[in-house]
């Protein structure tokens, strides 16, 4: 209608179509007005007002209750000093003097005679005496000892929540100040009042910063019991597992985090590091499996078995032993123990069961045969000489039953331990073998302390050291310290056999039969062939029946379930084909997942380097990405950008060509190849690529600017080429009639006639198909503009069919595409005007579609 107004249906249709083209368009944004009373119905508004009144009344009631029962009046004796203060005054009411007042006697007004008797100095002394009674401030000479528990039994739930939040905020303040110990104290106070997930998580992070891995693990477990899939707790537990060497468990936690949040950069980066560690450990694991021959002997010798592979998420000691330790360990004195032997791990032992004796005194020990000992470099048992002060490679000694000499290599490597720690461990093993348990304990303690100070990451070796020291404690009768060291070893390597068995012996010696029973049953789940565990279970069962009656099983703690991977008596069973196929599929999936994680990490690092202008480093990262995924188009375009920044144009062009083979319509590849061609001074190819970019997306302003610059450069290049090209001079001779034609050969005569026949004698003899031949060497922008004007002004009205034929043949000229690219705006306007007029003409030789197809070749 032409009238202005609002048309809702038209607006709705346009917005729907625009949303299909670009859902994130700014034109689709609508301002949502603030809701008012008019926005709701009467019932809804009344409901809102009732809720507001109820909330206000509840708030006033809670404030009144809090004022009546102040929180800090109940705890004023237990409130710690203000954080970062250097002094505090005791909250003791007796420290402040009370003014004695007698309310019953009123002071009468003084007369002038009494003022004369008033002694001012005496009154001043009284005032000074009162002020001197104040106690001096108490200075804190050290860190305030903050109590970690608060008695909140008298508080209501709301008051507990308020006080717990305040204590947690104090912990957050201390954490931000990098005072992690004080932060842990305040978080502990908050948890003693009201346990919350956030407080446990915060305390776990503080424990991680202090490298208290076991405390951090305990807090993470508490969070996961309250909230099973808490991402922060899983991420922090994975960090703890990583530092404790449990890489498999860490990777499982990180995968759970990535299931909830796939783009978590911290989890992706940490998982990539852990996957690298696991892949590095794989060849080492494969090389450490050895088959050794064992035979049963009458002597009380320890059994040696195949080492547990460290890839399994269970305990076990890895081998790399000193040769002299492969004999008997832990029974040098030949003294039978009623509850088994407590010898330390040998350097290469991952024993399923060592020197264990039952109550009947029968020997169930095993020893490596002489043949295998020679192969492993070990010698006969029998040295009892001390190694203190002996820095030589050999130690000579004699046994009680006869003298024998042996050489012991105390510098033999021990797993991942440094040489000085390996020597301490070897010395401890030899001392234990000789029955000097106190000296051996000192060596193991020095090795553990050196491990902590050196900062190496080898939980398997640390587990062995703790287990060996526990054996020394067990031999000396110190069962309590033996239990502590065994527990530490099991935290490093869960379901490790020897620490479990030694802890069970220590529990049994302390008459803590229930815990001993649990550990013995766990040992039997790991390896059912340990006879000492069978004997002990039978013995303890009788004691528990006598102690607790028929219902003794109900009073036992929970017996942990040992995973199949940790059950040593099941490992020798050959896997079925289905299992092997499943493992292969799982390995393939894990490899793809690892490749994807590494690819994402390399790509992110490359992008970060590009943002920081470090193009050479980014180049290496993108090359690593292409090794993992050689058909990723985006990586080729990114690497091409780095090549462009480094002015390596040929490599950039190759990467863009590869990207266009993978994705023919990639705008970035066309644009960056255009820049590479510009750097190589191939302006025609550069212009062609830029035109492709503008055809794909006409809104790319960078391409338009580059096209203008390249057009100028191309004109200059063509002009320079034309000036440098030499012109040939052709002599022309006039003749009368056909005299000279007789002297010309027949072939040249026919050629001359043909050339003459090409030139029409009048305009009526001109044919449009000859136009490209006439203009092949003389075509330029002015010529095309002149032809367009002539066709539009003089020929279109008379013969439009002839105009169409001229245009149909003109674009086939040799230099037409180059000249067309160099046309000015006015010349293009004449061309557009001609095609508009031609499309309005009705003809039998051509249609509007033919005109449109022809226009696409010009415009």
CSV table of C-alpha atoms in Angstrom, one decimal, residues 33-468:
chain,number,residue,atom,x,y,z
A,33,UNK,CA,11.4,-5.1,29.6
A,34,UNK,CA,11.4,-5.3,33.4
A,35,UNK,CA,8.3,-7.1,34.7
A,36,UNK,CA,5.8,-4.9,36.5
A,37,UNK,CA,2.5,-5.5,38.2
A,38,UNK,CA,0.8,-5.2,34.8
A,39,UNK,CA,2.9,-8.1,33.5
A,40,UNK,CA,1.1,-10.6,35.8
A,41,UNK,CA,-2.4,-11.6,36.5
A,42,UNK,CA,-4.0,-10.6,39.8
A,43,UNK,CA,-3.6,-14.0,41.4
A,44,UNK,CA,0.0,-14.2,40.4
A,45,UNK,CA,0.8,-10.8,41.7
A,46,UNK,CA,-1.0,-11.5,45.0
A,47,UNK,CA,1.1,-14.7,45.3
A,48,UNK,CA,4.3,-12.8,44.7
A,49,UNK,CA,3.4,-10.2,47.4
A,50,UNK,CA,2.5,-12.9,49.9
A,51,UNK,CA,5.9,-14.6,49.3
A,52,UNK,CA,7.7,-11.3,49.9
A,53,UNK,CA,5.8,-10.6,53.1
A,54,UNK,CA,6.5,-14.1,54.4
A,55,UNK,CA,10.2,-13.7,53.6
A,56,UNK,CA,10.4,-10.4,55.4
A,57,UNK,CA,8.7,-11.8,58.5
A,58,UNK,CA,11.0,-14.9,58.6
A,59,UNK,CA,14.1,-12.6,58.2
A,60,UNK,CA,13.0,-10.4,61.1
A,61,UNK,CA,12.4,-13.5,63.3
A,62,UNK,CA,15.8,-14.9,62.5
A,63,UNK,CA,17.5,-11.6,63.2
A,64,UNK,CA,15.7,-11.3,66.5
A,65,UNK,CA,16.7,-14.9,67.5
A,66,UNK,CA,20.3,-14.2,66.6
A,67,UNK,CA,20.3,-11.0,68.7
A,68,UNK,CA,18.8,-12.8,71.6
A,69,UNK,CA,21.4,-15.7,71.5
A,70,UNK,CA,24.6,-14.2,70.1
A,71,UNK,CA,26.9,-16.8,68.6
A,72,UNK,CA,30.2,-15.6,70.0
A,73,UNK,CA,29.0,-15.2,73.6
A,74,UNK,CA,29.0,-19.0,73.7
A,75,UNK,CA,32.5,-19.3,72.3
A,76,UNK,CA,34.3,-16.2,73.5
A,77,UNK,CA,36.7,-18.3,75.5
A,78,UNK,CA,37.6,-20.4,72.4
A,79,UNK,CA,37.9,-17.7,69.8
A,80,UNK,CA,41.4,-17.5,68.3
A,81,UNK,CA,43.2,-14.2,68.0
A,82,UNK,CA,42.7,-12.0,65.0
A,83,UNK,CA,44.6,-13.3,62.0
A,84,UNK,CA,48.0,-11.6,61.4
A,85,UNK,CA,47.8,-9.7,64.7
A,86,UNK,CA,50.9,-9.5,66.9
A,87,UNK,CA,49.2,-9.0,70.2
A,88,UNK,CA,45.9,-9.6,72.0
A,89,UNK,CA,44.4,-8.7,75.3
A,90,UNK,CA,42.9,-11.6,77.3
A,91,UNK,CA,39.1,-11.8,77.3
A,92,UNK,CA,39.1,-12.1,81.1
A,93,UNK,CA,36.8,-9.9,82.9
A,94,UNK,CA,39.0,-9.8,86.0
A,95,UNK,CA,41.7,-8.1,84.1
A,96,UNK,CA,39.8,-4.9,84.0
A,97,UNK,CA,39.3,-3.0,87.4
A,98,UNK,CA,35.8,-2.3,88.5
A,99,UNK,CA,34.9,1.1,89.9
A,100,UNK,CA,33.4,0.8,93.3
A,101,UNK,CA,30.2,2.7,93.4
A,102,UNK,CA,27.8,3.0,96.3
A,103,UNK,CA,24.4,3.7,94.8
A,104,UNK,CA,22.8,4.1,98.2
A,105,UNK,CA,24.9,7.1,99.2
A,106,UNK,CA,24.4,10.3,97.1
A,107,UNK,CA,27.2,12.8,97.0
A,108,UNK,CA,26.1,16.1,98.6
A,109,UNK,CA,27.0,19.3,96.9
A,110,UNK,CA,30.2,20.9,98.2
A,111,UNK,CA,30.4,24.3,99.6
A,112,UNK,CA,33.3,26.7,99.1
A,113,UNK,CA,35.0,25.7,102.4
A,114,UNK,CA,35.2,22.1,101.3
A,115,UNK,CA,36.8,23.1,98.0
A,116,UNK,CA,39.5,24.7,99.9
A,117,UNK,CA,40.2,21.4,101.6
A,118,UNK,CA,40.3,19.4,98.3
A,119,UNK,CA,43.7,17.8,97.6
A,120,UNK,CA,44.2,17.8,93.8
A,121,UNK,CA,47.5,15.9,93.8
A,122,UNK,CA,46.0,13.1,95.9
A,123,UNK,CA,43.1,12.7,93.5
A,124,UNK,CA,45.5,12.6,90.6
A,125,UNK,CA,47.6,9.9,92.2
A,126,UNK,CA,44.5,7.8,92.7
A,127,UNK,CA,43.6,8.2,89.0
A,128,UNK,CA,47.2,7.2,88.0
A,129,UNK,CA,47.1,4.2,90.3
A,130,UNK,CA,43.9,3.0,88.6
A,131,UNK,CA,45.4,3.3,85.2
A,132,UNK,CA,48.6,1.4,86.3
A,133,UNK,CA,46.5,-1.6,87.2
A,134,UNK,CA,45.8,-2.4,83.5
A,135,UNK,CA,47.7,-5.6,82.5
A,136,UNK,CA,50.2,-5.3,79.6
A,137,UNK,CA,49.4,-6.7,76.2
A,138,UNK,CA,50.6,-10.2,75.6
A,139,UNK,CA,52.8,-10.5,72.6
A,140,UNK,CA,52.7,-13.5,70.2
A,141,UNK,CA,56.2,-14.6,69.7
A,142,UNK,CA,55.2,-17.2,67.1
A,143,UNK,CA,52.3,-18.5,64.9
A,144,UNK,CA,49.1,-18.6,67.0
A,145,UNK,CA,48.1,-22.1,67.9
A,146,UNK,CA,44.6,-22.3,66.4
A,147,UNK,CA,42.3,-24.9,67.8
A,148,UNK,CA,41.0,-27.1,64.9
A,149,UNK,CA,37.8,-28.2,66.6
A,150,UNK,CA,34.8,-26.0,67.8
A,151,UNK,CA,32.2,-27.2,70.2
A,152,UNK,CA,28.9,-26.3,68.4
A,153,UNK,CA,26.6,-28.6,70.2
A,154,UNK,CA,24.6,-25.8,71.7
A,155,UNK,CA,24.0,-24.0,68.4
A,156,UNK,CA,21.0,-24.3,66.2
A,157,UNK,CA,21.4,-25.5,62.6
A,158,UNK,CA,21.2,-21.9,61.2
A,159,UNK,CA,23.8,-20.7,63.6
A,160,UNK,CA,26.1,-23.7,62.7
A,161,UNK,CA,25.8,-22.8,59.1
A,162,UNK,CA,26.6,-19.1,59.7
A,163,UNK,CA,29.6,-19.9,61.9
A,164,UNK,CA,30.9,-22.6,59.6
A,165,UNK,CA,30.7,-20.1,56.7
A,166,UNK,CA,32.7,-17.5,58.6
A,167,UNK,CA,35.4,-20.0,59.5
A,168,UNK,CA,35.6,-21.1,55.9
A,169,UNK,CA,35.9,-17.5,54.7
A,170,UNK,CA,38.8,-17.1,57.2
A,171,UNK,CA,40.5,-20.1,55.6
A,172,UNK,CA,39.9,-18.7,52.1
A,173,UNK,CA,41.6,-15.5,53.2
A,174,UNK,CA,44.6,-17.4,54.6
A,175,UNK,CA,44.8,-19.5,51.4
A,176,UNK,CA,44.9,-16.3,49.3
A,177,UNK,CA,47.8,-15.1,51.5
A,178,UNK,CA,49.6,-18.5,50.8
A,179,UNK,CA,49.4,-19.4,54.5
A,180,UNK,CA,48.2,-22.9,53.8
A,181,UNK,CA,48.7,-24.2,57.4
A,182,UNK,CA,46.5,-21.6,58.8
A,183,UNK,CA,44.0,-22.1,56.0
A,184,UNK,CA,43.9,-25.8,56.9
A,185,UNK,CA,43.2,-24.9,60.6
A,186,UNK,CA,40.3,-22.7,59.7
A,187,UNK,CA,38.9,-25.2,57.2
A,188,UNK,CA,39.1,-27.9,60.0
A,189,UNK,CA,37.2,-25.6,62.3
A,190,UNK,CA,34.5,-25.1,59.7
A,191,UNK,CA,34.2,-28.9,59.1
A,192,UNK,CA,34.0,-29.6,62.9
A,193,UNK,CA,31.0,-27.3,63.0
A,194,UNK,CA,29.2,-28.4,59.8
A,195,UNK,CA,30.8,-30.7,57.2
A,196,UNK,CA,30.4,-29.3,53.7
A,197,UNK,CA,31.7,-30.2,50.2
A,198,UNK,CA,33.3,-26.9,49.6
A,199,UNK,CA,35.3,-26.9,52.9
A,200,UNK,CA,36.6,-30.4,52.2
A,201,UNK,CA,37.6,-29.4,48.6
A,202,UNK,CA,39.4,-26.3,49.8
A,203,UNK,CA,41.2,-28.1,52.5
A,204,UNK,CA,42.3,-30.8,50.0
A,205,UNK,CA,43.8,-28.1,47.8
A,206,UNK,CA,45.7,-26.6,50.7
A,207,UNK,CA,47.0,-30.1,51.6
A,208,UNK,CA,48.1,-30.5,48.0
A,209,UNK,CA,50.0,-27.3,48.1
A,210,UNK,CA,51.8,-28.5,51.3
A,211,UNK,CA,52.4,-31.9,49.6
A,212,UNK,CA,50.4,-33.8,52.2
A,213,UNK,CA,49.2,-36.3,49.7
A,214,UNK,CA,47.5,-38.7,52.2
A,215,UNK,CA,45.5,-36.0,53.9
A,216,UNK,CA,44.5,-34.6,50.5
A,217,UNK,CA,43.4,-38.1,49.4
A,218,UNK,CA,41.3,-38.5,52.5
A,219,UNK,CA,39.5,-35.1,52.0
A,220,UNK,CA,38.8,-36.0,48.3
A,221,UNK,CA,37.3,-39.3,49.4
A,222,UNK,CA,35.1,-37.5,51.9
A,223,UNK,CA,33.8,-35.2,49.1
A,224,UNK,CA,33.1,-38.1,46.8
A,225,UNK,CA,31.2,-39.8,49.5
A,226,UNK,CA,29.0,-36.7,49.9
A,227,UNK,CA,28.8,-36.0,46.1
A,228,UNK,CA,30.0,-38.9,44.0
A,229,UNK,CA,30.8,-37.1,40.7
A,230,UNK,CA,32.2,-33.8,42.1
A,231,UNK,CA,34.6,-32.5,39.4
A,232,UNK,CA,36.9,-30.6,41.7
A,233,UNK,CA,37.4,-33.6,44.0
A,234,UNK,CA,38.0,-35.9,41.0
A,235,UNK,CA,40.6,-33.5,39.6
A,236,UNK,CA,42.4,-33.1,42.9
A,237,UNK,CA,42.3,-36.8,43.6
A,238,UNK,CA,43.8,-37.4,40.1
A,239,UNK,CA,46.6,-34.9,41.1
A,240,UNK,CA,47.3,-36.8,44.2
A,241,UNK,CA,47.3,-40.1,42.4
A,242,UNK,CA,49.7,-38.6,39.9
A,243,UNK,CA,52.2,-37.6,42.6
A,244,UNK,CA,51.9,-40.9,44.3
A,245,UNK,CA,52.6,-42.8,41.1
A,246,UNK,CA,49.1,-44.3,40.6
A,247,UNK,CA,48.8,-43.2,37.0
A,248,UNK,CA,46.1,-45.6,36.0
A,249,UNK,CA,43.8,-44.4,38.8
A,250,UNK,CA,44.6,-40.8,38.0
A,251,UNK,CA,43.7,-41.3,34.3
A,252,UNK,CA,40.3,-42.9,35.3
A,253,UNK,CA,39.5,-39.9,37.5
A,254,UNK,CA,40.4,-37.5,34.7
A,255,UNK,CA,38.3,-39.3,32.2
A,256,UNK,CA,35.3,-39.0,34.6
A,257,UNK,CA,36.0,-35.2,34.7
A,258,UNK,CA,36.1,-35.0,30.9
A,259,UNK,CA,32.8,-36.9,30.6
A,260,UNK,CA,31.2,-34.2,32.7
A,261,UNK,CA,33.2,-31.3,31.2
A,262,UNK,CA,34.9,-32.2,27.9
A,263,UNK,CA,36.6,-28.9,27.5
A,264,UNK,CA,38.3,-28.8,30.9
A,265,UNK,CA,41.8,-27.6,29.9
A,266,UNK,CA,43.4,-28.6,33.2
A,267,UNK,CA,42.1,-32.1,33.0
A,268,UNK,CA,43.1,-32.5,29.3
A,269,UNK,CA,46.7,-31.2,30.0
A,270,UNK,CA,47.1,-33.4,33.1
A,271,UNK,CA,45.7,-36.5,31.3
A,272,UNK,CA,48.1,-36.0,28.4
A,273,UNK,CA,51.1,-36.0,30.8
A,274,UNK,CA,49.8,-39.1,32.5
A,275,UNK,CA,49.3,-40.9,29.2
A,276,UNK,CA,52.9,-40.1,28.2
A,277,UNK,CA,54.1,-41.5,31.5
A,278,UNK,CA,52.0,-44.7,31.0
A,279,UNK,CA,53.3,-45.1,27.4
A,280,UNK,CA,56.9,-44.6,28.7
A,281,UNK,CA,56.4,-47.3,31.3
A,282,UNK,CA,55.1,-49.8,28.8
A,283,UNK,CA,58.4,-50.9,27.2
A,284,UNK,CA,60.0,-51.1,30.7
A,285,UNK,CA,57.2,-53.3,31.9
A,286,UNK,CA,57.6,-55.7,29.0
A,287,UNK,CA,61.3,-56.1,29.6
A,288,UNK,CA,61.0,-56.9,33.3
A,289,UNK,CA,59.1,-60.1,33.1
A,290,UNK,CA,61.4,-63.1,33.7
A,291,UNK,CA,60.7,-66.7,34.2
A,292,UNK,CA,62.8,-68.3,37.0
A,293,UNK,CA,62.9,-71.9,38.2
A,294,UNK,CA,62.0,-72.6,41.9
A,295,UNK,CA,62.4,-75.7,43.9
A,296,UNK,CA,61.4,-76.7,47.4
A,297,UNK,CA,64.2,-77.1,49.8
A,298,UNK,CA,64.4,-78.1,53.4
A,299,UNK,CA,66.2,-74.9,54.5
A,300,UNK,CA,64.1,-72.0,55.5
A,301,UNK,CA,64.5,-69.9,52.4
A,302,UNK,CA,62.2,-67.3,50.9
A,303,UNK,CA,60.3,-67.9,47.8
A,304,UNK,CA,61.1,-65.8,44.7
A,305,UNK,CA,58.4,-65.3,42.1
A,306,UNK,CA,57.8,-63.3,39.0
A,307,UNK,CA,57.4,-59.6,39.5
A,308,UNK,CA,54.1,-57.9,39.2
A,309,UNK,CA,53.8,-55.7,36.2
A,310,UNK,CA,53.7,-52.0,37.3
A,311,UNK,CA,51.0,-51.3,34.8
A,312,UNK,CA,48.6,-53.1,37.0
A,313,UNK,CA,46.9,-50.9,39.6
A,314,UNK,CA,48.0,-53.1,42.5
A,315,UNK,CA,51.0,-53.5,44.7
A,316,UNK,CA,54.1,-55.5,44.1
A,317,UNK,CA,57.8,-54.9,44.1
A,318,UNK,CA,59.7,-54.4,41.0
A,319,UNK,CA,62.9,-56.1,40.3
A,320,UNK,CA,66.4,-54.6,39.9
A,321,UNK,CA,68.3,-56.3,42.5
A,322,UNK,CA,71.6,-56.6,44.0
A,323,UNK,CA,72.8,-60.1,43.3
A,324,UNK,CA,73.6,-61.1,46.9
A,325,UNK,CA,70.0,-60.3,47.9
A,326,UNK,CA,68.4,-62.9,45.7
A,327,UNK,CA,69.1,-65.6,48.1
A,328,UNK,CA,67.4,-65.7,51.5
A,329,UNK,CA,66.2,-62.5,53.0
A,330,UNK,CA,64.9,-62.2,56.6
A,331,UNK,CA,66.0,-65.5,58.0
A,332,UNK,CA,69.8,-65.2,58.5
A,333,UNK,CA,69.6,-66.3,62.1
A,334,UNK,CA,67.7,-69.5,61.2
A,335,UNK,CA,65.2,-68.7,64.0
A,336,UNK,CA,61.7,-70.1,63.3
A,337,UNK,CA,58.9,-67.6,63.9
A,338,UNK,CA,55.5,-68.9,64.9
A,339,UNK,CA,53.7,-66.3,62.8
A,340,UNK,CA,56.0,-66.2,59.7
A,341,UNK,CA,59.1,-64.4,58.6
A,342,UNK,CA,59.4,-60.7,58.2
A,343,UNK,CA,62.3,-60.5,55.8
A,344,UNK,CA,62.7,-57.4,53.6
A,345,UNK,CA,62.1,-57.3,49.9
A,346,UNK,CA,65.0,-58.3,47.8
A,347,UNK,CA,66.0,-55.9,45.1
A,348,UNK,CA,64.2,-57.8,42.4
A,349,UNK,CA,61.6,-59.6,44.4
A,350,UNK,CA,58.0,-59.2,43.9
A,351,UNK,CA,57.3,-62.2,46.1
A,352,UNK,CA,54.0,-63.8,46.2
A,353,UNK,CA,55.0,-65.4,49.4
A,354,UNK,CA,58.3,-65.5,51.2
A,355,UNK,CA,59.4,-67.2,54.3
A,356,UNK,CA,56.2,-68.1,56.0
A,357,UNK,CA,55.9,-70.8,58.7
A,358,UNK,CA,52.8,-72.2,60.3
A,359,UNK,CA,52.3,-72.9,64.0
A,360,UNK,CA,53.4,-76.5,63.6
A,361,UNK,CA,56.8,-75.4,62.6
A,362,UNK,CA,56.9,-77.0,59.1
A,363,UNK,CA,59.0,-75.2,56.6
A,364,UNK,CA,57.2,-73.8,53.5
A,365,UNK,CA,60.0,-71.7,52.2
A,366,UNK,CA,61.4,-71.7,48.7
A,367,UNK,CA,64.7,-70.8,47.3
A,368,UNK,CA,66.1,-69.9,43.9
A,369,UNK,CA,68.1,-72.9,42.6
A,370,UNK,CA,71.8,-72.6,42.1
A,371,UNK,CA,71.4,-72.6,38.4
A,372,UNK,CA,69.2,-69.6,38.4
A,373,UNK,CA,71.3,-67.9,41.0
A,374,UNK,CA,74.4,-68.2,38.8
A,375,UNK,CA,72.4,-66.7,36.0
A,376,UNK,CA,71.3,-63.8,38.1
A,377,UNK,CA,74.7,-63.3,39.6
A,378,UNK,CA,73.9,-64.2,43.2
A,379,UNK,CA,76.0,-66.3,45.4
A,380,UNK,CA,75.5,-68.7,48.3
A,381,UNK,CA,74.1,-67.6,51.5
A,382,UNK,CA,76.3,-67.4,54.6
A,383,UNK,CA,77.8,-63.9,55.1
A,384,UNK,CA,77.2,-62.4,58.5
A,385,UNK,CA,79.8,-59.6,58.2
A,386,UNK,CA,78.7,-56.0,58.8
A,387,UNK,CA,78.9,-53.5,56.0
A,388,UNK,CA,79.4,-50.5,58.1
A,389,UNK,CA,82.3,-48.5,57.0
A,390,UNK,CA,82.9,-50.9,54.1
A,391,UNK,CA,83.1,-48.9,50.9
A,392,UNK,CA,84.5,-51.7,48.7
A,393,UNK,CA,82.5,-53.7,46.2
A,394,UNK,CA,83.1,-56.9,48.0
A,395,UNK,CA,82.3,-58.0,51.6
A,396,UNK,CA,83.9,-61.0,53.2
A,397,UNK,CA,82.5,-62.8,56.2
A,398,UNK,CA,81.9,-66.1,57.9
A,399,UNK,CA,78.9,-67.9,59.1
A,400,UNK,CA,78.5,-69.6,62.4
A,401,UNK,CA,78.5,-73.0,60.8
A,402,UNK,CA,81.6,-72.6,58.7
A,403,UNK,CA,83.6,-69.9,56.9
A,404,UNK,CA,82.7,-68.9,53.5
A,405,UNK,CA,83.7,-66.0,51.4
A,406,UNK,CA,81.5,-64.1,49.0
A,407,UNK,CA,81.6,-60.8,47.1
A,408,UNK,CA,78.6,-58.5,47.2
A,409,UNK,CA,78.1,-55.6,44.8
A,410,UNK,CA,76.7,-52.9,47.1
A,411,UNK,CA,76.5,-50.4,44.2
A,412,UNK,CA,74.1,-52.6,42.1
A,413,UNK,CA,71.2,-50.5,40.7
A,414,UNK,CA,67.9,-50.6,42.5
A,415,UNK,CA,65.0,-49.6,40.3
A,416,UNK,CA,64.8,-45.8,39.8
A,417,UNK,CA,66.8,-45.0,43.0
A,418,UNK,CA,69.9,-42.8,42.6
A,419,UNK,CA,73.3,-44.6,43.2
A,420,UNK,CA,73.7,-43.4,46.8
A,421,UNK,CA,70.2,-44.5,47.8
A,422,UNK,CA,70.7,-47.8,46.0
A,423,UNK,CA,73.8,-48.4,48.1
A,424,UNK,CA,72.0,-47.6,51.3
A,425,UNK,CA,69.3,-50.1,50.3
A,426,UNK,CA,71.8,-52.8,49.4
A,427,UNK,CA,73.6,-52.3,52.7
A,428,UNK,CA,70.3,-52.6,54.6
A,429,UNK,CA,69.5,-55.8,52.8
A,430,UNK,CA,72.9,-57.3,53.6
A,431,UNK,CA,72.7,-56.2,57.3
A,432,UNK,CA,69.2,-57.7,57.6
A,433,UNK,CA,70.4,-60.9,56.0
A,434,UNK,CA,73.2,-61.0,58.7
A,435,UNK,CA,70.7,-60.5,61.5
A,436,UNK,CA,71.7,-56.9,62.3
A,437,UNK,CA,68.2,-55.6,62.3
A,438,UNK,CA,68.8,-52.3,64.1
A,439,UNK,CA,71.6,-51.4,61.7
A,440,UNK,CA,69.5,-52.4,58.7
A,441,UNK,CA,66.6,-50.3,60.0
A,442,UNK,CA,68.9,-47.2,60.2
A,443,UNK,CA,70.0,-47.8,56.5
A,444,UNK,CA,66.4,-48.1,55.3
A,445,UNK,CA,65.5,-44.9,57.3
A,446,UNK,CA,68.3,-43.0,55.6
A,447,UNK,CA,67.2,-44.3,52.2
A,448,UNK,CA,63.6,-43.1,52.9
A,449,UNK,CA,64.8,-39.7,54.0
A,450,UNK,CA,67.0,-39.4,51.0
A,451,UNK,CA,64.2,-40.4,48.7
A,452,UNK,CA,62.0,-37.6,50.1
A,453,UNK,CA,64.8,-35.0,49.8
A,454,UNK,CA,65.8,-36.0,46.3
A,455,UNK,CA,62.3,-35.5,44.9
A,456,UNK,CA,62.2,-38.5,42.6
A,457,UNK,CA,58.9,-40.1,41.6
A,458,UNK,CA,59.1,-43.9,42.0
A,459,UNK,CA,56.3,-45.1,44.4
A,460,UNK,CA,57.3,-48.8,43.8
A,461,UNK,CA,60.8,-48.2,45.2
A,462,UNK,CA,59.5,-46.2,48.1
A,463,UNK,CA,57.0,-49.0,48.8
A,464,UNK,CA,59.8,-51.5,49.0
A,465,UNK,CA,61.8,-49.4,51.4
A,466,UNK,CA,58.8,-49.0,53.8
A,467,UNK,CA,58.1,-52.7,53.6
A,468,UNK,CA,61.7,-53.6,54.3
